[in-house]
Coordinates of C-alpha atoms in Angstrom, one line a residue:
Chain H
X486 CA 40.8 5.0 35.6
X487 CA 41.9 8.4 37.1
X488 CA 41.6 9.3 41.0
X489 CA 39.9 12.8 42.5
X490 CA 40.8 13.6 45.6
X491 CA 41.8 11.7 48.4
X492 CA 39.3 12.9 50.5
X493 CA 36.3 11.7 48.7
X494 CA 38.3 8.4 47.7
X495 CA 39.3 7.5 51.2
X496 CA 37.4 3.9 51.8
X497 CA 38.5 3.5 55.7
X498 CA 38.6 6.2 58.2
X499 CA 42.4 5.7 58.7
X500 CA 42.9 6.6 54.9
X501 CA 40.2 9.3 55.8
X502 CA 42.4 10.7 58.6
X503 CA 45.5 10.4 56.2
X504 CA 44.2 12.3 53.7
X505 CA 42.7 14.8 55.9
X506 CA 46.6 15.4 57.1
X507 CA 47.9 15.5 53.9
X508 CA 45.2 18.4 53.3
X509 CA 46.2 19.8 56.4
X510 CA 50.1 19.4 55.3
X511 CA 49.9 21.3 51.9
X512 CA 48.7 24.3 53.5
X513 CA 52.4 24.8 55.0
X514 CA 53.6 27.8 54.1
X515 CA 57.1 27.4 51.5
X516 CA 59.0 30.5 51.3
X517 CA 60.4 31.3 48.1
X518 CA 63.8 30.2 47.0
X519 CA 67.0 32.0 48.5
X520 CA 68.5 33.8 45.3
X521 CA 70.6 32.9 42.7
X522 CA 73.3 35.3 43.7
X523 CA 73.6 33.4 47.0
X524 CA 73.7 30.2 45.7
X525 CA 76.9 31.8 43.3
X526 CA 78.2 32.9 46.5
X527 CA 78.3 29.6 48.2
X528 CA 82.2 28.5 48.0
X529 CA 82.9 25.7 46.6
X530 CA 86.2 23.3 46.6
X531 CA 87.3 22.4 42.8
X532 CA 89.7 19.3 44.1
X533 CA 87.6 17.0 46.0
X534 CA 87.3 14.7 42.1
X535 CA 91.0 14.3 42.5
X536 CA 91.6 13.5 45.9
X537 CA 88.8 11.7 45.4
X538 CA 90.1 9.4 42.4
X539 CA 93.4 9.3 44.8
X540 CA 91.8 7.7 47.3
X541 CA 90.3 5.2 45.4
X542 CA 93.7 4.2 43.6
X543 CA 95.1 4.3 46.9
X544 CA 92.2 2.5 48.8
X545 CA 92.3 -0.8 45.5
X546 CA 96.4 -0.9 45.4
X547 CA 95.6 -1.7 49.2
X548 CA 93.4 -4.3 48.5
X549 CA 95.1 -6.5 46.0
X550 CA 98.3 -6.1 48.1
X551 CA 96.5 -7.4 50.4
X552 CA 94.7 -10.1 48.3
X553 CA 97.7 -11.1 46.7
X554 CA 99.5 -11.3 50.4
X555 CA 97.2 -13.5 51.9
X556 CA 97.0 -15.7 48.7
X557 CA 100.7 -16.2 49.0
X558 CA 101.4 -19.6 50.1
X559 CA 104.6 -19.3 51.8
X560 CA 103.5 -16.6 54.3
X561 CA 102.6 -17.7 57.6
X562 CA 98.9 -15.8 58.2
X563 CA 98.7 -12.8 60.2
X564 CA 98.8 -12.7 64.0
X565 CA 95.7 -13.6 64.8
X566 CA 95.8 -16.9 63.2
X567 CA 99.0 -17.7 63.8
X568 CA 98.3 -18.0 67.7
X569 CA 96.5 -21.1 67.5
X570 CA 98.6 -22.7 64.5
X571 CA 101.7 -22.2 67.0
X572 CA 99.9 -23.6 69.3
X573 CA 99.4 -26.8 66.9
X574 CA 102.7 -26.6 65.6
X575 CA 104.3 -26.8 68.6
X576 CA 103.9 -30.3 69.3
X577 CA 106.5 -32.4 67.6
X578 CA 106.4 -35.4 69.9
X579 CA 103.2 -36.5 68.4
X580 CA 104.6 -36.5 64.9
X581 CA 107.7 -38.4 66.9
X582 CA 105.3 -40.5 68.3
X583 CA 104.0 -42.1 65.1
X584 CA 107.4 -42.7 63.7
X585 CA 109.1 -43.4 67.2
X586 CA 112.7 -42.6 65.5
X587 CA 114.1 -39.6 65.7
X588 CA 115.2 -38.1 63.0
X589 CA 118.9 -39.7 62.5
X590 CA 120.8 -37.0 60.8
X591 CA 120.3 -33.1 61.8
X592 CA 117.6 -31.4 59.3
X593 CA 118.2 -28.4 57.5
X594 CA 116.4 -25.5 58.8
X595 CA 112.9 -24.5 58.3
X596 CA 112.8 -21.8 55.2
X597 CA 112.0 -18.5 56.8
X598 CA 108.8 -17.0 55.4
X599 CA 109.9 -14.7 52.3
X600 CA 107.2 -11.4 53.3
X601 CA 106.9 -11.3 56.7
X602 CA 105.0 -8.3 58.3
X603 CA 105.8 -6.3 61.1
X604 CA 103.2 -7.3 63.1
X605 CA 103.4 -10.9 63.1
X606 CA 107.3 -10.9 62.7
X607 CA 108.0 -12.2 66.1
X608 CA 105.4 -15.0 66.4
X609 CA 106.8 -16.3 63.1
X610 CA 110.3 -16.2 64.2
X611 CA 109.4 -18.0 67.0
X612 CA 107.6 -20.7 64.9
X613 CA 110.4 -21.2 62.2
X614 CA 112.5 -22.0 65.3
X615 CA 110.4 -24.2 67.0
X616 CA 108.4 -26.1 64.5
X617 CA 110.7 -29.0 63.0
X618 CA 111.3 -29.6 59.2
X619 CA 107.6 -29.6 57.7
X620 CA 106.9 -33.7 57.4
X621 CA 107.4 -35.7 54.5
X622 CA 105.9 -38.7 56.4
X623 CA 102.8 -38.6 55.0
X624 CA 104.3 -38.7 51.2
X625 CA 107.2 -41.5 52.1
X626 CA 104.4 -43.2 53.5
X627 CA 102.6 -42.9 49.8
X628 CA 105.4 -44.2 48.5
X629 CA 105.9 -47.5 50.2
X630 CA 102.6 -48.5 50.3
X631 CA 102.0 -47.8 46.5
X632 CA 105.0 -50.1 46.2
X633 CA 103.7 -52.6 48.2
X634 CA 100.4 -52.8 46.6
X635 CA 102.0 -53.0 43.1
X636 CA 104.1 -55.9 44.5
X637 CA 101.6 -57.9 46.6
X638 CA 98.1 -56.6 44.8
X639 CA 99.0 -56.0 41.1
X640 CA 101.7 -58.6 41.2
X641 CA 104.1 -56.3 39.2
X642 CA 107.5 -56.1 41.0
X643 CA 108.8 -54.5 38.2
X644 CA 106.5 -51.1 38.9
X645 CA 107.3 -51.9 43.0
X646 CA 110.8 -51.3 42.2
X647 CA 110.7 -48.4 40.5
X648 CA 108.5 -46.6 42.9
X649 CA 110.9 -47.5 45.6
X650 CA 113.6 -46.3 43.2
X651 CA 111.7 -42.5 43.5
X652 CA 111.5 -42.9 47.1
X653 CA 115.2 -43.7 48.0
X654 CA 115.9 -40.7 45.2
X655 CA 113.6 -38.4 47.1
X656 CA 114.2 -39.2 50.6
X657 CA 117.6 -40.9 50.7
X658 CA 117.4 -40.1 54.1
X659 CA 113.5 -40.2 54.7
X660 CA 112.2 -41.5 57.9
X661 CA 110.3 -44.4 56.4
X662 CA 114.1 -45.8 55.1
X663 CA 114.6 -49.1 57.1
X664 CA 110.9 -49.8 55.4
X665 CA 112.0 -49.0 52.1
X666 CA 114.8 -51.0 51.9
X667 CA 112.6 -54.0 53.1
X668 CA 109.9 -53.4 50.8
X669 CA 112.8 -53.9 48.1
X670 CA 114.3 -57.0 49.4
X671 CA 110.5 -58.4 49.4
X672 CA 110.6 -57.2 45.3
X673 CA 113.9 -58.7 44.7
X674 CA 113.2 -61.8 47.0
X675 CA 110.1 -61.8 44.3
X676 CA 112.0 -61.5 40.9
X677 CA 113.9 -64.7 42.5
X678 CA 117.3 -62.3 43.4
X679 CA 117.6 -63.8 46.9
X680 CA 121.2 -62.3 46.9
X681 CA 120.1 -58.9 45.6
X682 CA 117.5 -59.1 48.7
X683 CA 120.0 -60.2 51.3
X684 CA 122.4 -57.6 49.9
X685 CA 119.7 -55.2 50.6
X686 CA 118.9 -56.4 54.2
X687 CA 122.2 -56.2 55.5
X688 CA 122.1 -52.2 54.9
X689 CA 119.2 -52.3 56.6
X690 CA 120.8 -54.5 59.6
X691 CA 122.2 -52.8 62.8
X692 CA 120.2 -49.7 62.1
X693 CA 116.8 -51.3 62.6
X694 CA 114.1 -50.0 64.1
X695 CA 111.9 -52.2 66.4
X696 CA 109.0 -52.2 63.6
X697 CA 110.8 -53.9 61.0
X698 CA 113.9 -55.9 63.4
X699 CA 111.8 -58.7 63.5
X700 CA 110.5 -59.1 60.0
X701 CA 114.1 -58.5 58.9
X702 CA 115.4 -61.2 60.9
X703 CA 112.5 -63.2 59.0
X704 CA 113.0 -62.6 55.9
X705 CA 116.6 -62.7 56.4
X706 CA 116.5 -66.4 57.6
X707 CA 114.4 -67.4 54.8
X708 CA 116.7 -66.0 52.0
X709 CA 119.5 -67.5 53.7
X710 CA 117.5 -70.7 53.9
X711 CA 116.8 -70.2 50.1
X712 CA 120.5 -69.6 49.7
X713 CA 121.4 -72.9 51.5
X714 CA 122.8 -71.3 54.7
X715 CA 120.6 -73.3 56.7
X716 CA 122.9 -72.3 59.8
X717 CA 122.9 -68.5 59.8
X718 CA 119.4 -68.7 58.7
X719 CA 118.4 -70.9 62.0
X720 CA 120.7 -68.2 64.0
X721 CA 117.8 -65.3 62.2
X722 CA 115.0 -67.5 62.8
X723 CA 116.3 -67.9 66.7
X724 CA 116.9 -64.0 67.0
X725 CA 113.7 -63.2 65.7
X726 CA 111.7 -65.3 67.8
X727 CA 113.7 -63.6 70.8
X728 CA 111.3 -60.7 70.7
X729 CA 108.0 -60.7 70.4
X730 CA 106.9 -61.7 67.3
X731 CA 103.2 -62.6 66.7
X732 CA 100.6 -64.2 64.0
X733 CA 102.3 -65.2 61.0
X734 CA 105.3 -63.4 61.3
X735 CA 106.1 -65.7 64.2
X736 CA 104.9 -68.3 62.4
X737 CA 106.8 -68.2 59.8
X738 CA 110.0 -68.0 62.2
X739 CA 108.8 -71.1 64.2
X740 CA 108.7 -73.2 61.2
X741 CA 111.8 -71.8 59.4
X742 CA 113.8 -72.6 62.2
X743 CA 112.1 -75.9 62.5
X744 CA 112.4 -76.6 58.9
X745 CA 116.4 -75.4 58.8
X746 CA 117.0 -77.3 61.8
X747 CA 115.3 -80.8 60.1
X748 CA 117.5 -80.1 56.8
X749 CA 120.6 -79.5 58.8
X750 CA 119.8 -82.9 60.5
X751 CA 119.9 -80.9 63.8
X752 CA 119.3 -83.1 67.2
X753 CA 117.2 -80.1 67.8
X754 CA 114.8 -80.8 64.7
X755 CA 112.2 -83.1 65.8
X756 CA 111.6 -81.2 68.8
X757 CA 111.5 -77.7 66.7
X758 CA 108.8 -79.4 65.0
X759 CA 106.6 -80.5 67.4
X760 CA 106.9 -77.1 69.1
X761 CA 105.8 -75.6 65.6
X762 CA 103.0 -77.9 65.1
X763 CA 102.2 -77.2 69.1
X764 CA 101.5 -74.1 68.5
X765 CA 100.5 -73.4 64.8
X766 CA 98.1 -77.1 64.3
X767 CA 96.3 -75.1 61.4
X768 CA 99.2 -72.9 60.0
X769 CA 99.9 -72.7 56.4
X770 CA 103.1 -75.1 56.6
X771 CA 101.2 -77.7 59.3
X772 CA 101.1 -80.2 56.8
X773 CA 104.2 -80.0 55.7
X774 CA 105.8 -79.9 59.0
X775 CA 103.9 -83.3 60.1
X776 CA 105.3 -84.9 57.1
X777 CA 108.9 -83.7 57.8
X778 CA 108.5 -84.4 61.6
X779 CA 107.4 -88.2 60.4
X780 CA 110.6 -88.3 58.4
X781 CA 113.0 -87.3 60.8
X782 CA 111.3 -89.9 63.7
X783 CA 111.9 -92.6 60.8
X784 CA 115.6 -91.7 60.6
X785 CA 116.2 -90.6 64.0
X786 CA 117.8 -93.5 65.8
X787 CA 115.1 -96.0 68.3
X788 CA 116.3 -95.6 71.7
Chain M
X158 CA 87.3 29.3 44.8
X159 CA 84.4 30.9 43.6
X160 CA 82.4 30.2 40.0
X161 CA 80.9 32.5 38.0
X162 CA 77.9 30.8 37.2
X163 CA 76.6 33.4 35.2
X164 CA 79.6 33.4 32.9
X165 CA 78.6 29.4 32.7
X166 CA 77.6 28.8 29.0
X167 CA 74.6 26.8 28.1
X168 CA 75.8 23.6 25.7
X169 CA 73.4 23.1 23.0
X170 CA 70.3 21.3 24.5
X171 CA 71.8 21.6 27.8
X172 CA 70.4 24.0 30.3
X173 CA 72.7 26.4 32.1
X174 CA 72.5 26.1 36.0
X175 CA 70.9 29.6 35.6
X176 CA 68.2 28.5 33.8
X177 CA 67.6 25.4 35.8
X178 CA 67.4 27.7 39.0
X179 CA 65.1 29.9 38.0
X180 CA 62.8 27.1 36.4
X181 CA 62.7 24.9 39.0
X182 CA 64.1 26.8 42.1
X183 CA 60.4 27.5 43.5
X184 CA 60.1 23.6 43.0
X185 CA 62.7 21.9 44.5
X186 CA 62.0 24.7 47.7
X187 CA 58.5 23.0 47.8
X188 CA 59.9 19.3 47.3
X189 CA 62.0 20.3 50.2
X190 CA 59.3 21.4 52.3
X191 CA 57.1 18.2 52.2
X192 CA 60.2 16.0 52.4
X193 CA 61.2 17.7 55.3
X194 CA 58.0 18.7 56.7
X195 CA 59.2 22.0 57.9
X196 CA 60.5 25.1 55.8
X197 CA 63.4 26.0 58.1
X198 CA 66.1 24.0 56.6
X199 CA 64.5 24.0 52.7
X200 CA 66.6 26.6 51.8
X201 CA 69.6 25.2 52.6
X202 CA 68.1 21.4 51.0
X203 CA 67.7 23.6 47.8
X204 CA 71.1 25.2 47.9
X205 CA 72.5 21.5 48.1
X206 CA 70.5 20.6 45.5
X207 CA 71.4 22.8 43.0
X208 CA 75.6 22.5 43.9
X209 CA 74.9 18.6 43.4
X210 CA 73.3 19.5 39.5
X211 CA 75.7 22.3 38.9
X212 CA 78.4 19.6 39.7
X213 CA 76.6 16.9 37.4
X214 CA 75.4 19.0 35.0
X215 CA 78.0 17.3 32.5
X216 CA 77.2 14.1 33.1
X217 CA 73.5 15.1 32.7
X218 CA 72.3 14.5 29.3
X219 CA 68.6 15.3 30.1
X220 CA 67.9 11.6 27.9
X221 CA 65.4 9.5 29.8
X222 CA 64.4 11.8 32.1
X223 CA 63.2 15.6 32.8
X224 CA 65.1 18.6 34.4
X225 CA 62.0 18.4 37.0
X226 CA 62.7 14.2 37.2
X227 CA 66.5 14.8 37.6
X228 CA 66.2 17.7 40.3
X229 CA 63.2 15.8 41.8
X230 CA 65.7 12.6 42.5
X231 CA 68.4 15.0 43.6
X232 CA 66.3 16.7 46.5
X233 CA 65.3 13.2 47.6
X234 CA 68.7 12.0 48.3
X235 CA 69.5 15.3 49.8
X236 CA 66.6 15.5 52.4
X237 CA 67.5 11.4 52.9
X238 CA 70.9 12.2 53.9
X239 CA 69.7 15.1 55.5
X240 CA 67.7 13.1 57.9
X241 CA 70.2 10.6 58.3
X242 CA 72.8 13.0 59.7
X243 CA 69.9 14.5 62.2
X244 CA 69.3 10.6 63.6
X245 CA 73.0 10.6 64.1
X246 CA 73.5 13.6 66.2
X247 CA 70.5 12.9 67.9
X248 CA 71.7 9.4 69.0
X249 CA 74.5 11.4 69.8
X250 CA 73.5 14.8 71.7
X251 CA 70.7 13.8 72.8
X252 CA 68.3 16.3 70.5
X253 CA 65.8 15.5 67.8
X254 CA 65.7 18.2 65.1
X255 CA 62.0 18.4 65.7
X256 CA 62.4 19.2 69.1
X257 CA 65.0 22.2 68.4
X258 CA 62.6 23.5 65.6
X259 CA 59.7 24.0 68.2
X260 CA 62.7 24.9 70.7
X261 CA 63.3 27.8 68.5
X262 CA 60.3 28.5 66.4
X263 CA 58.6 31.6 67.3
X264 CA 54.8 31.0 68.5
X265 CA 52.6 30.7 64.5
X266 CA 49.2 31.3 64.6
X267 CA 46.8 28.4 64.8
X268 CA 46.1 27.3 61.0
X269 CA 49.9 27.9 60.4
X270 CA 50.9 25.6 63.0
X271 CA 48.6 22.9 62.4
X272 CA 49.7 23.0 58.7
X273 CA 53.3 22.6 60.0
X274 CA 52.4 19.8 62.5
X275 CA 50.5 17.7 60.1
X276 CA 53.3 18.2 57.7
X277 CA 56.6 17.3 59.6
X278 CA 53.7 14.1 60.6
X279 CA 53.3 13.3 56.8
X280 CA 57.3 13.8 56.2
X281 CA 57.5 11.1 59.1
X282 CA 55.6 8.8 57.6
X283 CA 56.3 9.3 54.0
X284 CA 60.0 7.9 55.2
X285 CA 59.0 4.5 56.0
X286 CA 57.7 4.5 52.4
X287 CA 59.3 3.1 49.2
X288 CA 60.4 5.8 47.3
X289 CA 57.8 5.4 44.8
X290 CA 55.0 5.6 47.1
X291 CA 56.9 8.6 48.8
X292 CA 57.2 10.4 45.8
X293 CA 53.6 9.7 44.0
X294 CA 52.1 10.9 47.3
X295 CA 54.3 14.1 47.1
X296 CA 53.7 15.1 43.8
X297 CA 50.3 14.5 43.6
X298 CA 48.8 14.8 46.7
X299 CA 50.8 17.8 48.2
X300 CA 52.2 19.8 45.0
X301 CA 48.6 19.0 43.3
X302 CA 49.8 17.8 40.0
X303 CA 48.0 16.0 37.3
X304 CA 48.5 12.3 37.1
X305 CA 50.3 12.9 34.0
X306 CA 52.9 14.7 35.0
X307 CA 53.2 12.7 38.3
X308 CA 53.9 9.8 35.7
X309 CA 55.9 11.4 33.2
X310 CA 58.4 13.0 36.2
X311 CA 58.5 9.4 37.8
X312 CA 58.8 7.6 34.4
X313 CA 55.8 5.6 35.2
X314 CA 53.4 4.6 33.0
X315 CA 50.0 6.6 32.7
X316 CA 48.3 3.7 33.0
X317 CA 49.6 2.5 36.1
X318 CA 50.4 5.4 37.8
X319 CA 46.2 5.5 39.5
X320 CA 47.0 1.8 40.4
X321 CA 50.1 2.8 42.4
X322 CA 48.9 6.3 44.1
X323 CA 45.8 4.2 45.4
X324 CA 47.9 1.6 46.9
X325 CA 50.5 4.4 48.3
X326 CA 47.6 5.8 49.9
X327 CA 46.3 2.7 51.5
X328 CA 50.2 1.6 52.6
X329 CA 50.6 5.7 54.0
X330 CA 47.2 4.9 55.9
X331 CA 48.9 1.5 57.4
X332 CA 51.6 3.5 58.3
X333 CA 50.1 6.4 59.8
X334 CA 48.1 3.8 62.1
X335 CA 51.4 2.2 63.5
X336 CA 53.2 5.3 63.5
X337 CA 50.9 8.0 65.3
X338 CA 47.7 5.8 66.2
X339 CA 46.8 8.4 68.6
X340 CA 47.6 11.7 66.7
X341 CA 44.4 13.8 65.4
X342 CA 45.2 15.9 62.6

């Protein structure tokens, strides 16, 4: 297949009017080429390759500075960003909030970013004064509860105690302490070392935040009660029932108070009892608490 | 700095910029002319052109592709950047390189200025083509060379090359309607 002119080969009239243009357009007149010797004359810069080449070693150092800056991890970003992360950042009573203690001992202060630029020098100042020590909250928290679940879940007190061996060796002063400590005495109270857990709960003791004062004062009563010190246990039974325990915590209180009470032969005992079976008819130790309530009427003297 | 061109020695089965001017000066001059559609700035298109091949002369190894294919893609890019740089003083002053060439022309007689209407129309045009189409139209249509040649300068195929100059007619056509529906040549 070869093609003739447009002009005979046009099959609409628009490629009839193009071709009659481009007809029209190769009729222009060209003029001949300007002359060598003019084209020799034209000056011409020999260094444009190296600046050139300079330029572009320049223009890539530039870019895997930067590449490398922003990859950094321990730069704060540039100002732009920075705004709205102060913004965040400063806000350290929600963080307070959650663990509602302050922290107990003063921290250390926030490293100081190593590169720094000019330009966002001052906003970072500002942050490493304001923001408080980045929080470990979230990785004391880990801790505990993988503790916990190897204690309660996996049944392997063993594994509980070494985890909350790392946690006291990474955060000997961690926020999540008092917690700690408790989660131990649980594992001990566990591997059947009621003294060990005791031991353990008295460091805990004066220091106590609200969370955990009442499940101290619980589990504090009952390893006395295990240890036979019915009366200091009733005293940590009493005192924990003084705030406002709820659920099974509380019921746990009501009847180890009651029960101490009953072995101590207390006056107080048969009324305990009925108060714990008053108010917990289906708890876990009901039954046992009717039988000991039916025992103490039988030696309680008739009026 | 100036270079002595003529002192420039040709490497073996390389061509001096000397001969490559005076082989395919006249050319590139035409190529300029359709691109542009006006002859008043081909001169200076050509000059361009042959300071771009004298500086890539080295890297030229003339494998793959003609002197005439090489020069061919060089006055392309020149006229494109040519163009561009007229769009962006225009947006800028104000003044559309068209208008200042019939600003300044002197008054042609009839034939000649239809001729240099209907070609600064078809330059128009030819840019909102691929640069296949663009080029198949100018080679063949306005310089007049056989289909051979068109193919061999544009590396096409012989076989192929009748396909693609009838459908770069019919897209020009297209074009033409939506760029100057009005315009009678």
């Amino acid at each position: 297949m070869k093609s003739g002119p447009w002009k005979e080969e046009a099959t609409s009239p628009s490629e009839a009017r193009a071709a009659a243009l481009f007809e029209a357009a190769a009729r222009i007149d060209v003029p001949p080429p300007p002359a060598f010797e003019k084209l020799a004359s034209v000056p011409r810069v020999k260094t444009p390759r190296v600046v050139v080449k300079t330029l572009v070693v320049m223009l890539s150092a530039g870019v895997l500075w930067g590449l490398w800056w922003s990859s950094s991890p321990d730069v704060v970003p540039a100002v732009p960003f920075v705004r709205p992360v102060a913004a965040v950042v400063v806000e350290p009573p929600r963080v307070i909030e959650v663990v509602e203690t302050p922290p107990s001992k003063p921290q250390p202060p926030a490293p100081v970013p190593r590169r720094v630029s000019r330009a966002s020098r001052e906003v970072q100042v500002v942050i490493a004064e304001a923001a408080p020590k980045p929080s470990t909250l979230g990785e004391e928290a880990a801790l505990i509860s993988a503790a916990l679940q190897a204690l309660r879940q996996a049944n392997e007190p063993t594994r509980a105690l070494a985890v909350l061996g790392d946690y006291h060796a990474r955060f000997p002063d961690g926020v999540l302490r008092d917690e700690a400590l408790l989660a131990q005495a649980q594992t001990e109270r566990a591997l059947r070392h009621p003294a060990a857990a005791l031991a353990l709960l008295d460091i805990v003791g004066p220091s106590a935040n609200e969370n955990v004062a009442g499940e101290l004062d619980v589990t504090r009563g009952e390893l006395l009660a295990e240890l036979n010190r019915c009366q200091e246990a009733e005293a940590a039974f009493t005192r924990a029932l003084a705030t406002s325990l709820r659920g099974a915590l509380a019921e746990r209180a009501s009847w180890g108070r009651a029960s101490c009470a009953s072995q101590r032969s207390s006056p107080d005992a048969q009324r305990l009892l009925r108060e714990f079976l008053g108010e917990f008819p289906d708890g876990v130790h009901a039954g046992e608490a009717a039988d000991v309530l039916s025992t103490v009427q039988l030696r309680a003297p008739t009026p | 700095m100036f270079l002595s061109l003529s002192a420039r020695k040709s490497r073996v089965g390389r061509p001096s910029l000397a001969d490559l001017y005076s082989s395919h000066a006249s050319s590139v001059m035409r190529w300029a002319t359709r691109l542009l559609g006006d002859s008043q700035d081909a001169a200076d298109v050509t000059q361009e052109v042959f300071i771009i091949a004298e500086r890539r002369l080295d890297a030229f190894d003339g494998i793959g592709a003609s002197d005439a294919t090489w020069l061919f893609r060089i006055t392309e890019n020149v006229v494109r950047n040519r163009r561009r740089s007229w769009r962006r003083r225009a947006s800028v002053i104000d003044e559309a390189p068209e208008q200042r060439d019939s600003a300044t022309s002197a008054p042609a007689p009839d034939e000649a200025l239809h001729a240099r209407r209907s070609a600064r129309l078809v330059a128009q045009v030819l840019e909102q083509l691929s640069q296949t189409d663009r080029a198949l139209l100018v080679l063949f249509e306005l310089e007049g060379l056989p289909g051979e040649r068109v193919a061999e300068m544009l590396q096409l195929s012989p076989s192929v090359i009748w396909v693609r100059l009838h459908r770069a007619r019919a897209r020009f056509a297209e074009k033409l309607k939506v760029f100057a529906p009005e315009e009678v040549p």
